[in-house]
CSV table of N, CA and C in Angstrom, one decimal:
chain,number,residue,atom,x,y,z
K,1,MET,N,119.1,110.6,101.3
K,1,MET,CA,119.3,111.6,100.2
K,1,MET,C,118.0,111.9,99.5
K,2,CYS,N,117.0,111.0,99.5
K,2,CYS,CA,115.8,111.1,98.7
K,2,CYS,C,114.8,112.1,99.3
K,3,ASP,N,115.0,112.4,100.6
K,3,ASP,CA,114.1,113.3,101.3
K,3,ASP,C,114.7,114.7,101.3
K,4,LEU,N,114.3,115.6,100.4
K,4,LEU,CA,115.0,116.9,100.3
K,4,LEU,C,114.8,117.8,101.5
K,5,ASP,N,113.7,117.6,102.2
K,5,ASP,CA,113.4,118.4,103.4
K,5,ASP,C,114.5,118.2,104.5
K,6,LYS,N,115.1,117.0,104.5
K,6,LYS,CA,116.0,116.7,105.5
K,6,LYS,C,117.5,117.0,105.2
K,7,LEU,N,117.7,117.5,103.9
K,7,LEU,CA,119.0,117.8,103.5
K,7,LEU,C,119.3,119.3,103.8
K,8,THR,N,120.6,119.5,104.1
K,8,THR,CA,121.0,120.9,104.3
K,8,THR,C,121.2,121.6,102.9
K,9,ALA,N,121.3,122.9,102.9
K,9,ALA,CA,121.5,123.6,101.6
K,9,ALA,C,122.9,123.1,101.0
K,10,GLU,N,123.9,122.9,101.9
K,10,GLU,CA,125.2,122.4,101.4
K,10,GLU,C,125.1,121.0,100.8
K,11,ASP,N,124.3,120.1,101.4
K,11,ASP,CA,124.1,118.8,100.9
K,11,ASP,C,123.4,118.8,99.5
K,12,LYS,N,122.4,119.7,99.5
K,12,LYS,CA,121.6,119.8,98.2
K,12,LYS,C,122.5,120.3,97.1
K,13,LYS,N,123.4,121.2,97.4
K,13,LYS,CA,124.3,121.7,96.4
K,13,LYS,C,125.3,120.6,95.9
K,14,ILE,N,125.8,119.9,96.9
K,14,ILE,CA,126.7,118.8,96.6
K,14,ILE,C,126.1,117.7,95.7
K,15,TYR,N,124.9,117.3,96.1
K,15,TYR,CA,124.1,116.3,95.4
K,15,TYR,C,123.7,116.8,94.0
K,16,HIS,N,123.4,118.1,93.9
K,16,HIS,CA,123.0,118.7,92.6
K,16,HIS,C,124.2,118.6,91.7
K,17,GLU,N,125.4,119.0,92.2
K,17,GLU,CA,126.6,119.0,91.3
K,17,GLU,C,126.9,117.5,90.9
K,18,LYS,N,126.9,116.6,91.8
K,18,LYS,CA,127.2,115.2,91.5
K,18,LYS,C,126.2,114.6,90.4
K,19,LEU,N,124.9,114.8,90.7
K,19,LEU,CA,123.9,114.3,89.7
K,19,LEU,C,124.0,115.0,88.4
K,20,LEU,N,124.2,116.3,88.4
K,20,LEU,CA,124.2,117.0,87.2
K,20,LEU,C,125.4,116.6,86.3
K,21,GLN,N,126.6,116.3,87.0
K,21,GLN,CA,127.7,115.8,86.3
K,21,GLN,C,127.4,114.4,85.6
K,22,CYS,N,126.8,113.6,86.4
K,22,CYS,CA,126.4,112.2,85.9
K,22,CYS,C,125.5,112.4,84.7
K,23,ALA,N,124.5,113.3,84.9
K,23,ALA,CA,123.5,113.5,83.8
K,23,ALA,C,124.2,114.0,82.5
K,24,ASN,N,125.1,115.0,82.7
K,24,ASN,CA,125.8,115.5,81.5
K,24,ASN,C,126.7,114.5,80.9
K,25,ASN,N,127.3,113.6,81.6
K,25,ASN,CA,128.1,112.5,81.1
K,25,ASN,C,127.3,111.4,80.4
K,26,PHE,N,126.0,111.4,80.6
K,26,PHE,CA,125.1,110.4,80.0
K,26,PHE,C,124.2,111.0,78.9
K,27,GLY,N,124.5,112.3,78.5
K,27,GLY,CA,123.7,112.9,77.4
K,27,GLY,C,122.8,114.0,77.8
K,28,GLY,N,122.8,114.3,79.1
K,28,GLY,CA,121.9,115.4,79.6
K,28,GLY,C,120.8,115.0,80.5
K,29,LYS,N,120.1,115.9,81.1
K,29,LYS,CA,119.1,115.6,82.1
K,29,LYS,C,118.0,114.7,81.6
K,30,ASN,N,117.6,115.0,80.3
K,30,ASN,CA,116.5,114.2,79.8
K,30,ASN,C,116.8,112.7,79.6
K,31,PHE,N,118.0,112.4,79.1
K,31,PHE,CA,118.5,111.0,78.9
K,31,PHE,C,118.6,110.4,80.3
K,32,PHE,N,119.2,111.1,81.2
K,32,PHE,CA,119.4,110.6,82.6
K,32,PHE,C,118.0,110.3,83.2
K,33,LEU,N,117.0,111.1,83.1
K,33,LEU,CA,115.7,110.9,83.6
K,33,LEU,C,115.0,109.7,82.9
K,34,HIS,N,115.2,109.5,81.6
K,34,HIS,CA,114.7,108.4,80.9
K,34,HIS,C,115.3,107.1,81.5
K,35,LEU,N,116.6,107.1,81.8
K,35,LEU,CA,117.3,106.0,82.4
K,35,LEU,C,116.6,105.7,83.7
K,36,LEU,N,116.4,106.7,84.6
K,36,LEU,CA,115.7,106.4,85.9
K,36,LEU,C,114.3,105.9,85.7
K,37,GLU,N,113.6,106.4,84.7
K,37,GLU,CA,112.2,105.8,84.5
K,37,GLU,C,112.3,104.4,84.1
K,38,ALA,N,113.2,104.1,83.2
K,38,ALA,CA,113.4,102.7,82.7
K,38,ALA,C,113.7,101.7,83.9
K,39,ILE,N,114.6,102.2,84.8
K,39,ILE,CA,114.9,101.4,86.0
K,39,ILE,C,113.7,101.2,86.8
K,40,ARG,N,112.9,102.2,87.1
K,40,ARG,CA,111.8,102.1,88.0
K,40,ARG,C,110.7,101.2,87.4
K,41,GLU,N,110.6,101.2,86.1
K,41,GLU,CA,109.6,100.3,85.4
K,41,GLU,C,109.9,98.9,85.3
K,42,THR,N,111.2,98.5,85.4
K,42,THR,CA,111.7,97.2,85.2
K,42,THR,C,111.4,96.3,86.4
K,43,LYS,N,110.8,95.2,86.2
K,43,LYS,CA,110.5,94.2,87.2
K,43,LYS,C,111.0,92.9,86.8
K,44,PRO,N,111.7,92.1,87.6
K,44,PRO,CA,112.2,92.4,88.9
K,44,PRO,C,113.2,93.5,88.9
K,45,HIS,N,113.6,94.0,90.0
K,45,HIS,CA,114.5,95.1,90.1
K,45,HIS,C,115.8,94.8,89.3
K,46,PRO,N,116.3,95.8,88.5
K,46,PRO,CA,117.4,95.6,87.7
K,46,PRO,C,118.7,95.1,88.4
K,47,LEU,N,118.8,95.5,89.7
K,47,LEU,CA,120.0,95.1,90.4
K,47,LEU,C,120.2,93.6,90.6
K,48,VAL,N,119.1,92.8,90.4
K,48,VAL,CA,119.1,91.4,90.6
K,48,VAL,C,119.3,90.6,89.2
K,49,ALA,N,119.6,91.4,88.2
K,49,ALA,CA,119.8,90.8,86.9
K,49,ALA,C,120.9,89.8,86.9
K,50,ALA,N,120.7,88.6,86.4
K,50,ALA,CA,121.6,87.5,86.4
K,50,ALA,C,122.9,87.8,85.6
K,51,ASN,N,122.8,88.7,84.6
K,51,ASN,CA,123.9,89.0,83.8
K,51,ASN,C,124.6,90.3,84.3
K,52,SER,N,124.2,90.8,85.4
K,52,SER,CA,124.8,92.0,86.0
K,52,SER,C,124.8,93.2,85.0
K,53,GLN,N,123.7,93.4,84.3
K,53,GLN,CA,123.6,94.4,83.3
K,53,GLN,C,122.2,94.9,83.1
K,54,PHE,N,122.0,96.2,82.9
K,54,PHE,CA,120.7,96.7,82.6
K,54,PHE,C,120.8,97.5,81.3
K,55,ASP,N,120.0,97.1,80.3
K,55,ASP,CA,120.1,97.8,79.0
K,55,ASP,C,118.8,98.5,78.8
K,56,MET,N,118.9,99.7,78.2
K,56,MET,CA,117.7,100.5,77.8
K,56,MET,C,118.1,101.3,76.5
K,57,GLU,N,117.1,102.0,76.0
K,57,GLU,CA,117.3,102.6,74.7
K,57,GLU,C,118.5,103.6,74.7
K,58,PHE,N,118.7,104.3,75.7
K,58,PHE,CA,119.7,105.4,75.7
K,58,PHE,C,121.1,104.9,76.3
K,59,GLY,N,121.1,103.7,76.9
K,59,GLY,CA,122.4,103.3,77.4
K,59,GLY,C,122.4,102.0,78.2
K,60,THR,N,123.5,101.7,78.9
K,60,THR,CA,123.6,100.5,79.6
K,60,THR,C,124.3,100.7,80.9
K,61,ILE,N,123.9,100.0,81.9
K,61,ILE,CA,124.6,99.9,83.2
K,61,ILE,C,125.1,98.5,83.4
K,62,LYS,N,126.4,98.4,83.7
K,62,LYS,CA,127.0,97.1,83.9
K,62,LYS,C,127.7,97.1,85.3
K,63,TRP,N,127.7,96.0,86.0
K,63,TRP,CA,128.4,95.9,87.2
K,63,TRP,C,129.1,94.6,87.3
K,64,ASN,N,130.1,94.4,88.2
K,64,ASN,CA,131.0,93.3,88.2
K,64,ASN,C,130.7,92.2,89.1
K,65,LYS,N,129.5,92.2,89.7
K,65,LYS,CA,129.1,91.1,90.6
K,65,LYS,C,127.6,90.9,90.7
K,66,VAL,N,127.2,89.7,90.7
K,66,VAL,CA,125.7,89.4,90.7
K,66,VAL,C,125.2,89.8,92.1
K,67,ILE,N,124.1,90.4,92.2
K,67,ILE,CA,123.5,90.8,93.4
K,67,ILE,C,122.2,90.0,93.6
K,68,PHE,N,122.1,89.3,94.7
K,68,PHE,CA,120.9,88.4,94.9
K,68,PHE,C,119.8,89.2,95.5
K,69,ASN,N,118.6,88.7,95.3
K,69,ASN,CA,117.4,89.3,95.8
K,69,ASN,C,117.4,89.5,97.4
K,70,ASP,N,118.0,88.5,98.1
K,70,ASP,CA,118.0,88.7,99.6
K,70,ASP,C,118.9,89.9,100.0
K,71,LYS,N,120.0,90.1,99.3
K,71,LYS,CA,120.8,91.3,99.5
K,71,LYS,C,120.1,92.6,99.2
K,72,LEU,N,119.4,92.6,98.1
K,72,LEU,CA,118.6,93.7,97.7
K,72,LEU,C,117.6,94.1,98.7
K,73,GLN,N,116.8,93.1,99.2
K,73,GLN,CA,115.8,93.3,100.2
K,73,GLN,C,116.4,93.8,101.5
K,74,LEU,N,117.5,93.3,101.9
K,74,LEU,CA,118.2,93.8,103.1
K,74,LEU,C,118.7,95.2,102.9
K,75,LEU,N,119.2,95.5,101.8
K,75,LEU,CA,119.6,96.9,101.4
K,75,LEU,C,118.4,97.9,101.5
K,76,LEU,N,117.3,97.5,101.0
K,76,LEU,CA,116.1,98.3,101.0
K,76,LEU,C,115.7,98.6,102.4
K,77,LYS,N,115.8,97.7,103.3
K,77,LYS,CA,115.4,97.9,104.7
K,77,LYS,C,116.4,98.8,105.4
K,78,ALA,N,117.7,98.5,105.1
K,78,ALA,CA,118.8,99.3,105.8
K,78,ALA,C,118.8,100.7,105.4
K,79,ARG,N,118.5,101.0,104.1
K,79,ARG,CA,118.6,102.4,103.6
K,79,ARG,C,117.5,103.3,104.3
K,80,VAL,N,116.4,102.7,104.7
K,80,VAL,CA,115.3,103.4,105.3
K,80,VAL,C,115.8,104.0,106.7
K,81,HIS,N,116.6,103.2,107.4
K,81,HIS,CA,117.2,103.7,108.7
K,81,HIS,C,118.4,104.6,108.5
K,82,GLU,N,119.0,104.6,107.4
K,82,GLU,CA,120.2,105.4,107.2
K,82,GLU,C,119.9,106.9,107.5
K,83,TYR,N,118.7,107.4,107.1
K,83,TYR,CA,118.4,108.8,107.3
K,83,TYR,C,118.2,109.1,108.8
K,84,GLU,N,117.6,108.2,109.5
K,84,GLU,CA,117.4,108.4,110.9
K,84,GLU,C,118.7,108.4,111.7
K,85,GLN,N,119.6,107.5,111.4
K,85,GLN,CA,120.8,107.4,112.2
K,85,GLN,C,122.0,108.0,111.5
K,86,ASN,N,121.9,108.5,110.3
K,86,ASN,CA,123.0,109.1,109.5
K,86,ASN,C,124.1,108.0,109.3
K,87,ASN,N,123.7,106.8,109.2
K,87,ASN,CA,124.6,105.7,109.0
K,87,ASN,C,123.9,104.5,108.5
K,88,LEU,N,124.4,103.8,107.4
K,88,LEU,CA,123.7,102.6,106.9
K,88,LEU,C,123.8,101.5,107.9
K,89,LEU,N,124.9,101.4,108.6
K,89,LEU,CA,125.1,100.4,109.6
K,89,LEU,C,124.3,100.7,110.9
K,90,PRO,N,123.5,99.7,111.3
K,90,PRO,CA,122.8,99.9,112.6
K,90,PRO,C,123.7,99.9,113.8
K,91,ASP,N,123.2,100.2,114.9
K,91,ASP,CA,124.0,100.2,116.1
K,91,ASP,C,124.6,98.8,116.3
K,92,ILE,N,125.8,98.7,116.8
K,92,ILE,CA,126.6,97.4,116.9
K,92,ILE,C,125.8,96.4,117.8
K,93,GLU,N,124.9,96.9,118.6
K,93,GLU,CA,124.1,96.0,119.5
K,93,GLU,C,122.9,95.5,118.8
K,94,ALA,N,122.5,96.1,117.7
K,94,ALA,CA,121.3,95.7,117.0
K,94,ALA,C,121.3,94.3,116.4
K,95,LYS,N,120.2,93.7,116.4
K,95,LYS,CA,120.1,92.3,115.9
K,95,LYS,C,120.5,92.1,114.5
K,96,ASN,N,120.3,93.1,113.6
K,96,ASN,CA,120.7,92.9,112.2
K,96,ASN,C,122.0,93.5,111.9
K,97,TYR,N,122.8,93.9,112.9
K,97,TYR,CA,124.1,94.6,112.6
K,97,TYR,C,125.0,93.7,111.7
K,98,LYS,N,125.2,92.4,112.1
K,98,LYS,CA,126.1,91.6,111.4
K,98,LYS,C,125.6,91.4,109.9
K,99,LYS,N,124.3,91.2,109.7
K,99,LYS,CA,123.8,91.0,108.3
K,99,LYS,C,124.1,92.3,107.5
K,100,VAL,N,123.9,93.5,108.0
K,100,VAL,CA,124.1,94.7,107.3
K,100,VAL,C,125.6,94.9,107.0
K,101,ARG,N,126.4,94.6,108.0
K,101,ARG,CA,127.8,94.7,107.9
K,101,ARG,C,128.3,93.8,106.8
K,102,ASN,N,127.8,92.5,106.7
K,102,ASN,CA,128.2,91.6,105.7
K,102,ASN,C,127.7,92.0,104.3
K,103,LEU,N,126.5,92.7,104.3
K,103,LEU,CA,126.0,93.2,103.0
K,103,LEU,C,127.0,94.3,102.5
K,104,VAL,N,127.4,95.2,103.4
K,104,VAL,CA,128.3,96.2,102.9
K,104,VAL,C,129.6,95.6,102.4
K,105,ARG,N,130.1,94.6,103.2
K,105,ARG,CA,131.4,93.9,102.7
K,105,ARG,C,131.2,93.3,101.4
K,106,THR,N,130.0,92.7,101.2
K,106,THR,CA,129.8,92.0,99.9
K,106,THR,C,129.7,93.0,98.7
K,107,LEU,N,128.9,94.1,98.9
K,107,LEU,CA,128.6,95.0,97.8
K,107,LEU,C,129.7,96.1,97.7
K,108,LYS,N,130.5,96.3,98.7
K,108,LYS,CA,131.4,97.4,98.6
K,108,LYS,C,132.3,97.4,97.3
K,109,PRO,N,132.9,96.2,97.0
K,109,PRO,CA,133.7,96.2,95.8
K,109,PRO,C,133.0,96.3,94.4
K,110,VAL,N,131.7,96.3,94.4
K,110,VAL,CA,131.0,96.4,93.2
K,110,VAL,C,131.1,97.7,92.5
K,111,VAL,N,131.4,97.8,91.2
K,111,VAL,CA,131.6,99.0,90.5
K,111,VAL,C,130.5,99.0,89.4
K,112,PHE,N,129.7,100.1,89.3
K,112,PHE,CA,128.7,100.3,88.3
K,112,PHE,C,129.3,101.2,87.2
K,113,HIS,N,129.2,100.8,85.9
K,113,HIS,CA,129.6,101.6,84.8
K,113,HIS,C,128.3,101.9,84.0
K,114,VAL,N,128.1,103.2,83.8
K,114,VAL,CA,126.9,103.7,83.1
K,114,VAL,C,127.4,104.3,81.8
K,115,LYS,N,127.0,103.8,80.7
K,115,LYS,CA,127.5,104.3,79.4
K,115,LYS,C,126.3,104.6,78.5
K,116,PRO,N,126.3,105.8,77.8
K,116,PRO,CA,125.2,106.1,76.9
K,116,PRO,C,125.4,105.2,75.6
K,117,THR,N,124.4,105.0,74.9
K,117,THR,CA,124.4,104.2,73.6
K,117,THR,C,125.3,104.9,72.6
K,118,ASN,N,125.1,106.2,72.4
K,118,ASN,CA,126.0,107.0,71.5
K,118,ASN,C,127.1,107.6,72.2
K,119,LYS,N,128.3,107.4,71.8
K,119,LYS,CA,129.5,108.0,72.4
K,119,LYS,C,129.5,109.5,72.4
K,120,GLU,N,128.8,110.1,71.4
K,120,GLU,CA,128.7,111.6,71.3
K,120,GLU,C,127.9,112.2,72.4
K,121,ASP,N,127.1,111.4,73.1
K,121,ASP,CA,126.3,111.9,74.2
K,121,ASP,C,127.1,112.1,75.5
K,122,GLY,N,128.3,111.5,75.6
K,122,GLY,CA,129.1,111.6,76.8
K,122,GLY,C,129.9,110.4,77.1
K,123,PRO,N,130.9,110.5,78.0
K,123,PRO,CA,131.7,109.4,78.3
K,123,PRO,C,131.1,108.4,79.3
K,124,GLY,N,130.0,108.8,79.9
K,124,GLY,CA,129.4,107.9,80.9
K,124,GLY,C,130.0,108.2,82.2
K,125,PHE,N,129.7,107.4,83.2
K,125,PHE,CA,130.3,107.6,84.5
K,125,PHE,C,130.3,106.2,85.3
K,126,PHE,N,131.0,106.2,86.4
K,126,PHE,CA,131.0,104.9,87.2
K,126,PHE,C,130.9,105.3,88.7
K,127,PHE,N,130.5,104.4,89.5
K,127,PHE,CA,130.4,104.7,90.9
K,127,PHE,C,130.3,103.3,91.7
K,128,GLN,N,130.5,103.4,93.0
K,128,GLN,CA,130.3,102.3,93.9
K,128,GLN,C,129.1,102.5,94.7
K,129,PRO,N,128.5,101.5,95.3
K,129,PRO,CA,127.3,101.7,96.0
K,129,PRO,C,127.4,102.4,97.4
K,130,PHE,N,128.6,102.4,98.0
K,130,PHE,CA,128.7,102.9,99.3
K,130,PHE,C,129.9,103.9,99.5
K,131,GLU,N,129.8,104.8,100.4
K,131,GLU,CA,130.9,105.6,100.9
K,131,GLU,C,131.2,105.2,102.3
K,132,VAL,N,132.3,104.6,102.5
K,132,VAL,CA,132.7,104.1,103.8
K,132,VAL,C,133.6,105.3,104.4
K,133,LEU,N,133.0,105.9,105.4
K,133,LEU,CA,133.6,107.0,106.1
K,133,LEU,C,134.6,106.6,107.1
K,134,ASP,N,134.3,105.6,107.9
K,134,ASP,CA,135.3,104.9,108.8
K,134,ASP,C,134.7,103.5,109.1
K,135,GLU,N,135.4,102.9,110.1
K,135,GLU,CA,135.1,101.5,110.4
K,135,GLU,C,133.6,101.3,110.8
K,136,HIS,N,133.0,102.3,111.4
K,136,HIS,CA,131.7,102.2,112.0
K,136,HIS,C,130.6,103.0,111.2
K,137,THR,N,131.1,103.7,110.2
K,137,THR,CA,130.1,104.6,109.5
K,137,THR,C,130.2,104.4,108.0
K,138,THR,N,129.1,104.0,107.4
K,138,THR,CA,128.9,103.8,106.0
K,138,THR,C,127.7,104.5,105.5
K,139,LYS,N,127.7,105.1,104.3
K,139,LYS,CA,126.5,105.7,103.8
K,139,LYS,C,126.4,105.2,102.3
K,140,LEU,N,125.1,105.3,101.9
K,140,LEU,CA,124.9,105.0,100.5
K,140,LEU,C,125.5,106.1,99.6
K,141,ASN,N,126.1,105.7,98.5
K,141,ASN,CA,126.5,106.7,97.6
K,141,ASN,C,125.3,107.4,97.0
K,142,PRO,N,125.2,108.7,97.0
K,142,PRO,CA,124.0,109.4,96.5
K,142,PRO,C,123.7,109.1,95.0
K,143,VAL,N,124.7,108.8,94.2
K,143,VAL,CA,124.5,108.4,92.8
K,143,VAL,C,123.8,107.1,92.8
K,144,PHE,N,124.3,106.1,93.5
K,144,PHE,CA,123.7,104.8,93.6
K,144,PHE,C,122.2,104.9,94.1
K,145,ASP,N,122.0,105.6,95.2
K,145,ASP,CA,120.7,105.8,95.8
K,145,ASP,C,119.7,106.5,94.8
K,146,SER,N,120.2,107.5,94.1
K,146,SER,CA,119.4,108.2,93.1
K,146,SER,C,119.0,107.3,91.9
K,147,LEU,N,120.0,106.6,91.4
K,147,LEU,CA,119.8,105.8,90.2
K,147,LEU,C,118.8,104.6,90.5
K,148,PHE,N,118.9,104.0,91.6
K,148,PHE,CA,118.1,102.8,91.8
K,148,PHE,C,116.9,102.9,92.8
K,149,PHE,N,116.9,103.9,93.6
K,149,PHE,CA,115.9,103.9,94.7
K,149,PHE,C,115.0,105.2,94.8
K,150,CYS,N,115.6,106.4,94.7
K,150,CYS,CA,114.9,107.6,95.0
K,150,CYS,C,113.8,107.8,93.9
K,151,SER,N,112.8,108.6,94.4
K,151,SER,CA,111.7,108.9,93.4
K,151,SER,C,112.2,109.9,92.3
K,152,ILE,N,111.6,109.7,91.2
K,152,ILE,CA,112.1,110.6,90.0
K,152,ILE,C,111.8,112.0,90.3
K,153,SER,N,110.7,112.3,91.0
K,153,SER,CA,110.4,113.7,91.3
K,153,SER,C,111.5,114.3,92.2
K,154,SER,N,112.0,113.6,93.2
K,154,SER,CA,113.1,114.0,94.0
K,154,SER,C,114.4,114.3,93.2
K,155,ILE,N,114.7,113.4,92.3
K,155,ILE,CA,115.9,113.6,91.5
K,155,ILE,C,115.7,114.8,90.6
K,156,LYS,N,114.5,115.1,90.0
K,156,LYS,CA,114.3,116.3,89.2
K,156,LYS,C,114.5,117.5,90.1
K,157,LYS,N,114.0,117.5,91.3
K,157,LYS,CA,114.3,118.7,92.2
K,157,LYS,C,115.7,118.9,92.4
K,158,ILE,N,116.5,117.8,92.7
K,158,ILE,CA,117.9,118.0,92.9
K,158,ILE,C,118.6,118.5,91.7
K,159,LEU,N,118.3,117.9,90.5
K,159,LEU,CA,118.9,118.3,89.3
K,159,LEU,C,118.6,119.8,89.0
K,160,ASN,N,117.5,120.3,89.3
K,160,ASN,CA,117.1,121.7,89.1
K,160,ASN,C,117.3,122.6,90.2
K,161,TYR,N,118.0,122.1,91.3
K,161,TYR,CA,118.2,122.9,92.5
K,161,TYR,C,119.1,124.1,92.2
K,162,LYS,N,118.7,125.2,92.7
K,162,LYS,CA,119.5,126.5,92.6
K,162,LYS,C,119.8,127.0,94.0
K,163,ALA,N,121.1,127.2,94.3
K,163,ALA,CA,121.5,127.7,95.6
K,163,ALA,C,121.1,129.1,95.7
K,164,CYS,N,120.6,129.5,96.9
K,164,CYS,CA,120.2,130.9,97.1
K,164,CYS,C,121.3,131.8,97.3
């Protein structure tokens, strides 16, 4: 999702609408971009927070399960190949298939709740990390990918996308 050149016009439109809705529910594009910047600046990665929560000036992200660093590192490696094969899961014959499948099973039930600090800014939004299309096909949820991994410049382009 992060490589705009590889997305079709239809995908760009869909991602634009999803992210714009999330941004509007968090107080607008600027607040949403501040959230992304705060996530990118935080070390270690916010997903491995022991309290399953990320706080910043404009809001909070909470999730219902601790994510360990080894799972995050495996996710980072698997997401690189998702674009090549159009599937987060590697080929069933691949050496790391079982590890990635177990990662998906572990993180699939996690729900992220994003709430702005001021209720007047919006209701917030929630999402899960994956979209399971069928037994053999799983993709990263574009909201999850955008919030935690994609470059801010890519997200700005998607938020400002105008269909021709």
